[in-house]
Tab-separated table of C-alpha atoms and ligand atoms in Angstrom:
chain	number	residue	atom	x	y	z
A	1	UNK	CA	109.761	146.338	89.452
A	2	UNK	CA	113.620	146.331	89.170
A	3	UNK	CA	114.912	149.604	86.834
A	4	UNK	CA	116.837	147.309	84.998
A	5	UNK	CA	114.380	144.083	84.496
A	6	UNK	CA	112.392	143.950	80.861
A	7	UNK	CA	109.265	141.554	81.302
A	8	UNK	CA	108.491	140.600	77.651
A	9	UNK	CA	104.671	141.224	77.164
A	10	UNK	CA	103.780	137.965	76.483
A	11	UNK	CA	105.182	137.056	80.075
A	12	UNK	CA	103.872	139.848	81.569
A	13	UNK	CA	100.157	139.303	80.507
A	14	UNK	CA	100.735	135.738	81.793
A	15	UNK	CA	102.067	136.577	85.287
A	16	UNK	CA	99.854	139.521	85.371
A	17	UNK	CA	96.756	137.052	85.074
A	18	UNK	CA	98.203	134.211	87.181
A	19	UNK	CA	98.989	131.800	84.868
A	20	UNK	CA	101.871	129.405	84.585
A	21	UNK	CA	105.228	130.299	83.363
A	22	UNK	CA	108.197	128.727	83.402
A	23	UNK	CA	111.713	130.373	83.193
A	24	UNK	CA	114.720	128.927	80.942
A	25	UNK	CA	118.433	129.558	80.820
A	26	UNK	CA	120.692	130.959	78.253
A	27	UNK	CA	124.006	129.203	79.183
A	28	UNK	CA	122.810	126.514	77.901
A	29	UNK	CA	122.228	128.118	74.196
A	30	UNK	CA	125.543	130.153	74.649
A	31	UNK	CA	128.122	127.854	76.031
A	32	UNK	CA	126.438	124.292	76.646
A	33	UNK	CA	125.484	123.410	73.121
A	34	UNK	CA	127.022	124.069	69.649
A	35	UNK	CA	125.479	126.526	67.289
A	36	UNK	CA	122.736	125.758	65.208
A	37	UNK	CA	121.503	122.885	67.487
A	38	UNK	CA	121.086	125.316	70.257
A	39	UNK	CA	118.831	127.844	68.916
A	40	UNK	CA	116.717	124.813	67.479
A	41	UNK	CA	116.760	123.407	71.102
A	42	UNK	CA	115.851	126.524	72.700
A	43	UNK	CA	112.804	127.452	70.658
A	44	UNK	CA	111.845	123.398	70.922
A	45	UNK	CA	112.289	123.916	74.859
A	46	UNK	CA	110.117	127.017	74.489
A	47	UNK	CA	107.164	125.071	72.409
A	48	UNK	CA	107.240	121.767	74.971
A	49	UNK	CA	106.466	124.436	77.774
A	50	UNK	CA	103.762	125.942	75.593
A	51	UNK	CA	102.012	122.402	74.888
A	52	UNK	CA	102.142	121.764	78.396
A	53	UNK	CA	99.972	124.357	79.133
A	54	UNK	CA	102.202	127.387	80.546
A	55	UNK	CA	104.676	130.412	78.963
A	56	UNK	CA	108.069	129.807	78.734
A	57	UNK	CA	110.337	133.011	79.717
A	58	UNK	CA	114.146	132.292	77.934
A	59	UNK	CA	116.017	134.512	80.282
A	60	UNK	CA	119.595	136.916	79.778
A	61	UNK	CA	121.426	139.481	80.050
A	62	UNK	CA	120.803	141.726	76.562
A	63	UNK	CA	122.758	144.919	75.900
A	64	UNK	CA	122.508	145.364	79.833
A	65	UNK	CA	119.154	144.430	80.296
A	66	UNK	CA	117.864	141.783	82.519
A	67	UNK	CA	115.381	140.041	80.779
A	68	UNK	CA	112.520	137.461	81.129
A	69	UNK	CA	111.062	136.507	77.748
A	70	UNK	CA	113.295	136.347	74.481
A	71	UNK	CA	111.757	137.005	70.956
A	72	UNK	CA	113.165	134.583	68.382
A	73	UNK	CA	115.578	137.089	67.122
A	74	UNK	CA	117.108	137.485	70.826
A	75	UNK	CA	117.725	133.626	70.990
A	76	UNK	CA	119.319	133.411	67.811
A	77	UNK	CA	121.659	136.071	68.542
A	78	UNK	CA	122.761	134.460	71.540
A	79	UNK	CA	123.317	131.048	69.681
A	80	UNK	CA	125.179	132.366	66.814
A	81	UNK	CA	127.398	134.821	68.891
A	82	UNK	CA	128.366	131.725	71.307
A	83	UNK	CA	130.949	131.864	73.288
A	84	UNK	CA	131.367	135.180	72.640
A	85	UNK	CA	128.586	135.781	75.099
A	86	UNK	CA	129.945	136.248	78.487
A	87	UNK	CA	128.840	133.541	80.675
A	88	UNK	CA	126.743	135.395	83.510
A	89	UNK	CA	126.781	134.034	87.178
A	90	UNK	CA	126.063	136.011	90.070
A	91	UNK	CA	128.905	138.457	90.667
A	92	UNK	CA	128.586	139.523	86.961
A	93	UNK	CA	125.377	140.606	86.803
A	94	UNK	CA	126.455	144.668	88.022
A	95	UNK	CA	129.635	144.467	85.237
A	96	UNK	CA	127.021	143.643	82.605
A	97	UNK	CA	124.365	145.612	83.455
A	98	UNK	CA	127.102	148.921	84.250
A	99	UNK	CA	128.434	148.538	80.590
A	100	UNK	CA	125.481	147.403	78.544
A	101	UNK	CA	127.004	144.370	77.795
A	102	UNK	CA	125.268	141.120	76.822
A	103	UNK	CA	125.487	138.012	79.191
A	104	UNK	CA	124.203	133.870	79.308
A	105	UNK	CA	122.499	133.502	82.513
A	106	UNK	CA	123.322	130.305	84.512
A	107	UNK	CA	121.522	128.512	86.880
A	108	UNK	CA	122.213	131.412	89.646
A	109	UNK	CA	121.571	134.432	87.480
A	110	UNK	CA	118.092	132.758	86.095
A	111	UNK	CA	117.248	132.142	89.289
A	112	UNK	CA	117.974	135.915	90.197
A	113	UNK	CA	116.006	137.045	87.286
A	114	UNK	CA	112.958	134.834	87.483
A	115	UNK	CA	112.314	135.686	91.069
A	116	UNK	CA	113.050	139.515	90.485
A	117	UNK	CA	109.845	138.772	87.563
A	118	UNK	CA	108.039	136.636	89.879
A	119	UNK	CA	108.310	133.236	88.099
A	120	UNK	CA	108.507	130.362	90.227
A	121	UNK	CA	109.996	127.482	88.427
A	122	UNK	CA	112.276	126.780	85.927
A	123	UNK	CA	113.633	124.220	83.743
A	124	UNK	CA	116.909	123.191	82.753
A	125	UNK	CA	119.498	120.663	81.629
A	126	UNK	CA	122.166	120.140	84.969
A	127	UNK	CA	123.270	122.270	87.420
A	128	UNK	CA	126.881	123.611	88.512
A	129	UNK	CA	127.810	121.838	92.106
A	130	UNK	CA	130.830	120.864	93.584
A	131	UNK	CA	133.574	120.054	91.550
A	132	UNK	CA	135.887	117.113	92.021
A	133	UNK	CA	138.973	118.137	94.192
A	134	UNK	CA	137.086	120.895	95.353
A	135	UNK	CA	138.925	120.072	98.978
A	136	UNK	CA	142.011	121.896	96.934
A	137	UNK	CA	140.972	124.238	94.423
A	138	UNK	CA	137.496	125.473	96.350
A	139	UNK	CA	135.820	124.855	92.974
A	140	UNK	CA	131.843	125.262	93.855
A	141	UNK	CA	129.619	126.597	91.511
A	142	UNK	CA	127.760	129.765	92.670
A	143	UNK	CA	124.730	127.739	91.681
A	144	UNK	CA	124.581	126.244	95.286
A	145	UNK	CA	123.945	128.985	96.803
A	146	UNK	CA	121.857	130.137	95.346
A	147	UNK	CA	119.360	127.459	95.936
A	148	UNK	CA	120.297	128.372	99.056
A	149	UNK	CA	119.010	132.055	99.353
A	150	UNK	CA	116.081	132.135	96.099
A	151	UNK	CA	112.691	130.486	96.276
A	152	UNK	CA	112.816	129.331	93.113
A	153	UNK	CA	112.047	125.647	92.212
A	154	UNK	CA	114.710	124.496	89.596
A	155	UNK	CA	113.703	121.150	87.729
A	156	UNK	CA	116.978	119.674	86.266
A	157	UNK	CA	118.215	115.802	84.851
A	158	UNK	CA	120.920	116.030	87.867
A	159	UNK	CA	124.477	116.505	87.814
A	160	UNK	CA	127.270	115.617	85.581
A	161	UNK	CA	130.080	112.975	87.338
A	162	UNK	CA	132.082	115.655	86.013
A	163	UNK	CA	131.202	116.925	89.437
A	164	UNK	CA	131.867	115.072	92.854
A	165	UNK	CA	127.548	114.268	93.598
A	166	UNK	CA	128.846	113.266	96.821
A	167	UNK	CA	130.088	116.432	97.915
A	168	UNK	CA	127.424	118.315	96.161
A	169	UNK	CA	124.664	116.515	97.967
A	170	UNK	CA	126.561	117.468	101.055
A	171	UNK	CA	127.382	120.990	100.212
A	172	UNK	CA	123.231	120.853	99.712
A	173	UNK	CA	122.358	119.233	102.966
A	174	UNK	CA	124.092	121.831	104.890
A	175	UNK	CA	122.640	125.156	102.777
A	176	UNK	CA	118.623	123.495	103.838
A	177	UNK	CA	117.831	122.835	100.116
A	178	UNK	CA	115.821	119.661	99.738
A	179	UNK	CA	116.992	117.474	96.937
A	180	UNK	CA	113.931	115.504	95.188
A	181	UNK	CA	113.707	113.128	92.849
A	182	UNK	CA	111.010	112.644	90.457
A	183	UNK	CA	109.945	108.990	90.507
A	184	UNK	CA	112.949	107.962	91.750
A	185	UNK	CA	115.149	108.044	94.839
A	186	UNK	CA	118.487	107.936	93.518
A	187	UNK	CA	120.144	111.221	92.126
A	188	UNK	CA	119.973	110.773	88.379
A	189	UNK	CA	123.519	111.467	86.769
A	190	UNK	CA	122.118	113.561	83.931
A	191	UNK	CA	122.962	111.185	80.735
A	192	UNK	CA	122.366	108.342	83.388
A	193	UNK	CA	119.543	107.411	85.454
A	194	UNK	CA	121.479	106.761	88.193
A	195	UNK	CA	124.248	107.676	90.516
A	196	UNK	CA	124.304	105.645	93.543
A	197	UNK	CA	123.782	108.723	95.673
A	198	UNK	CA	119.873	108.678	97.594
A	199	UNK	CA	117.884	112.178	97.097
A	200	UNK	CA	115.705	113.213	99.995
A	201	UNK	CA	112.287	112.784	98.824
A	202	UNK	CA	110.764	110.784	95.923
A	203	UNK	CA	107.977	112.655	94.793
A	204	UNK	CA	105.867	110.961	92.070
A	205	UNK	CA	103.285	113.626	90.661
A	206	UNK	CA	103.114	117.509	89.526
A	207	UNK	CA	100.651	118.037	92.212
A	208	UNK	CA	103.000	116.684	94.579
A	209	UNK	CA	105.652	119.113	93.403
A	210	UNK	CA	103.397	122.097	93.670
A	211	UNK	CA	102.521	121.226	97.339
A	212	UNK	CA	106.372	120.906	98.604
A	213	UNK	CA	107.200	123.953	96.631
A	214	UNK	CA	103.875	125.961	98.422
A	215	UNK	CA	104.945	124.845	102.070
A	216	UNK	CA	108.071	125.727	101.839
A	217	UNK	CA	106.983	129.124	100.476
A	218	UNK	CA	104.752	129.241	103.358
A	219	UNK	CA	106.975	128.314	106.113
A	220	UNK	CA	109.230	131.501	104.477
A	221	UNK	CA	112.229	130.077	103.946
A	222	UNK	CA	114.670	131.642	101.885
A	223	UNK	CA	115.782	129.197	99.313
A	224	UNK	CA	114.980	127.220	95.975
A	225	UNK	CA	114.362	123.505	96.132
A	226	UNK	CA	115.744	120.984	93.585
A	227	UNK	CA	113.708	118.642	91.605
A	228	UNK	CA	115.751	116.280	89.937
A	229	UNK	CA	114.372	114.295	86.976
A	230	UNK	CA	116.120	111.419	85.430
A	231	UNK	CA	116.608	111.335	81.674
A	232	UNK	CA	113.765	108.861	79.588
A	233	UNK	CA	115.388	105.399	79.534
A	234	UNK	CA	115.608	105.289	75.559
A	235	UNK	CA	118.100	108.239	75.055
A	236	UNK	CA	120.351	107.573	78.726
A	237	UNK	CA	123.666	106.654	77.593
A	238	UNK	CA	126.083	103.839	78.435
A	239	UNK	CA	127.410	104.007	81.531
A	240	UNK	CA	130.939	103.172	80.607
A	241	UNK	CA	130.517	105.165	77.622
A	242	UNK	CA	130.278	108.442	79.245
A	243	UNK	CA	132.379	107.416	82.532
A	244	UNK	CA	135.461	107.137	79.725
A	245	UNK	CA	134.684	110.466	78.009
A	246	UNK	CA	134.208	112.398	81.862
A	247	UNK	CA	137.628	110.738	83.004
A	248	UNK	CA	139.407	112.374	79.511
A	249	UNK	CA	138.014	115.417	79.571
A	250	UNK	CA	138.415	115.742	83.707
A	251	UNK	CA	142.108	114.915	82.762
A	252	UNK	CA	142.591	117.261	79.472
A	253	UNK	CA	141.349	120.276	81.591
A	254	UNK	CA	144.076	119.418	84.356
A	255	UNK	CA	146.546	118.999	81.494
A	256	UNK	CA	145.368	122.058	80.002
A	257	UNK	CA	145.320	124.056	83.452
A	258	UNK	CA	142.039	124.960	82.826
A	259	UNK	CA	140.543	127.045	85.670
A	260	UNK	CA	137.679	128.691	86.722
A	261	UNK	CA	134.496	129.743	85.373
A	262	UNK	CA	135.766	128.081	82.002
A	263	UNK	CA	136.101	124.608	83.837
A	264	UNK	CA	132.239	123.913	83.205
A	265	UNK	CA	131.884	124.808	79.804
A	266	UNK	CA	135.300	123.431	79.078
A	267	UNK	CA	134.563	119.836	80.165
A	268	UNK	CA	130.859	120.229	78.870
A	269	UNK	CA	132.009	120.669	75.223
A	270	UNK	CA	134.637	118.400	75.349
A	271	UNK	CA	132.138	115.541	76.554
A	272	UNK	CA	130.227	116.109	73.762
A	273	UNK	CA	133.348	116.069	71.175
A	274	UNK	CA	134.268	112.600	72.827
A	275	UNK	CA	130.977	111.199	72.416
A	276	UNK	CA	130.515	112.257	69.101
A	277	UNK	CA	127.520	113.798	69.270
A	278	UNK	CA	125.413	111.184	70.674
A	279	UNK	CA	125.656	112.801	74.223
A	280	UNK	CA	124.306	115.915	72.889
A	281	UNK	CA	120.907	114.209	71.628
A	282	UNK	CA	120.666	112.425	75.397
A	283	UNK	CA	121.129	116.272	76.445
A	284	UNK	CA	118.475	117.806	74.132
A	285	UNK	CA	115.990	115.261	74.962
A	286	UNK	CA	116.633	115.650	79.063
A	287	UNK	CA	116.162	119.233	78.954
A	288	UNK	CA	112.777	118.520	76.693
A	289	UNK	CA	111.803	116.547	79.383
A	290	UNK	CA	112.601	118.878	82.397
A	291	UNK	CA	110.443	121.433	80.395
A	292	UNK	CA	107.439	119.589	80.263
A	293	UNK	CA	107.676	118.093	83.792
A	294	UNK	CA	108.109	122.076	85.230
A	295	UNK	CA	105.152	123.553	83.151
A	296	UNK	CA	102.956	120.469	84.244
A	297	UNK	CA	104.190	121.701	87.913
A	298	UNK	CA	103.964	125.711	86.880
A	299	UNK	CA	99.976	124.727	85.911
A	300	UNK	CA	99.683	122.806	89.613
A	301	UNK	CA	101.535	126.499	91.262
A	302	UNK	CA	98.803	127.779	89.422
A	303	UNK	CA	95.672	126.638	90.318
B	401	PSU	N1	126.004	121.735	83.768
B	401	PSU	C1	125.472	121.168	82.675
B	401	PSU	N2	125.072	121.956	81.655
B	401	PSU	C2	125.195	123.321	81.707
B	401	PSU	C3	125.744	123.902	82.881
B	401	PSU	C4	126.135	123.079	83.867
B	401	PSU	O1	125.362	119.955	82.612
B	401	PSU	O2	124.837	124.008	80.752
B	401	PSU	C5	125.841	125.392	82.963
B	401	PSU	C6	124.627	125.948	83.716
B	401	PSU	O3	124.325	127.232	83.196
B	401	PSU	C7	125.162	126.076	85.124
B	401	PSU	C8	126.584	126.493	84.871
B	401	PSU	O4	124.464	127.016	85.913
B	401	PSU	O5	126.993	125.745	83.745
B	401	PSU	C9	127.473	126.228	86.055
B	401	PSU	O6	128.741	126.772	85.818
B	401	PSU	P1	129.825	126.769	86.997
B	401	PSU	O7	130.163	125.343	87.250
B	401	PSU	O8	130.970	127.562	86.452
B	401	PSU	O9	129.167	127.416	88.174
B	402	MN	MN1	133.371	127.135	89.303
């Protein structure tokens, strides 16, 4: 085991005796939601895995130590503390780690941490892509690539249209990581069910999931695999609702000459400030729903 990985004993027993677990993120209690509503999401996101039959594993970077499986105390810390967490993608992991520091694992670093632990799948609210304009400022989020290069299968509502799904589809294509959607074919948009972009599979059961994910283990490729899992139709938002708030906050962080790894959080927070809160229910409830959907899949990887 890595020097500088801490398996929490509850996820250890678990992965010690074969049985389900599913990994989580901690950018998403850090930076994507406000404080308390993320810690009460978290631990909510934690006891959906647990009635679906597996053990969740909350993963981050704490005081320099990579770890899967957060007590209560962990989560809250990183909830309260915020933005004052640094937001941890790939190429901070040895800067964290070096100084003890404390870090929010994205998409890439959970997926580095769970497959360090061994955990297979995990569950989350949307991933990073390409970013519009990318063609000029080279804005793609680390996340691609790693689906690219760690066999981890990553259950997700989609992408924001803060992102260009076109180019991130493409960007996808090319890196061999198969885009699926889970009774659906279209790409769901994360507060919408739809994007108008086609994913590469429609895949309608856990089982099914668990099969895809096992050959492409066995044919030993590399990489993750997306599953992409549009939000319940009750709590999807108005098309035009959130198209309006996107187009703002896409022009307030050009305005603002917002750059870089603060682009995401930046346009993420002020979505939810234009919506007035109503996009951050849609959000709690599609990331409740990823969560149940990958432990229903961890228990399939399982059997
Ligand atoms: N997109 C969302 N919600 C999120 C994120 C993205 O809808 O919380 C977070 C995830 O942690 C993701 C990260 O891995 O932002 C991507 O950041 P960037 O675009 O800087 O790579
Ligand atoms: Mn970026």
């Amino acid at each position: 085991m890595n020097q500088y990985l801490d398996i929490s004993p509850e996820v250890k027993a678990a992965l010690d005796a074969g049985k389900p677990v599913v990994a989580l993120e901690s950018t998403i209690i850090s930076h994507g939601m406000p404080y308390p509503k993320n810690v009460d999401t978290a631990l909510r996101v934690e006891q959906t895995i647990r009635d679906n039959g597996a053990t969740p594993a909350t993963i981050a970077v704490i005081g320099g130590r990579l770890k899967a499986g957060l007590s209560r105390g962990e989560i809250e810390h990183l909830g309260r503390a915020g933005r004052a967490v640094a937001k941890a993608s790939r190429r901070d992991l040895p800067a964290l780690v070096a100084r003890g520091a404390d870090g929010a694992t994205t998409v890439t670093t959970t997926m580095i941490i769970a497959h360090m632990a061994g955990i297979r799948i995990f569950a989350t609210g949307g991933i990073g892509g390409v970013h519009r304009g990318a063609e000029t400022t080279m804005d793609i989020s680390a996340d691609l690539e790693e689906l690219a290069q760690t066999p981890v299968m990553v259950v997700c509502a989609g992408a924001k249209s803060i992102l260009d799904l076109g180019l991130t589809l493409e960007y996808l294509e090319t890196k061999g990581v198969p885009v699926i959607g889970y009774g659906t074919e279209e790409l769901p948009a994360f507060y919408t069910r739809q994007s108008g972009f086609g994913v590469d599979y429609r895949v309608d059961s856990p089982a099914e999931l668990a099969a895809m994910f096992r050959a492409q283990r066995a044919l030993d490729y590399r990489g993750g695999m997306l599953v992409t899992n549009p939000i319940p139709e009750r709590y999807a938002m108005p098309k035009a609702v959130i198209d309006a708030a996107i187009e703002q906050a896409l022009a307030e962080c050009e305005a603002q000459g917002v750059r870089g790894k603060e682009t995401t959080p930046f346009l993420l927070a002020r979505v939810v400030e234009l919506t007035g809160g109503e996009s951050l229910e849609s959000n709690i409830r599609l990331v409740l729903n990823n969560a149940a959907l990958a432990a229903k899949t961890a228990c399939e990887l399982a059997r």
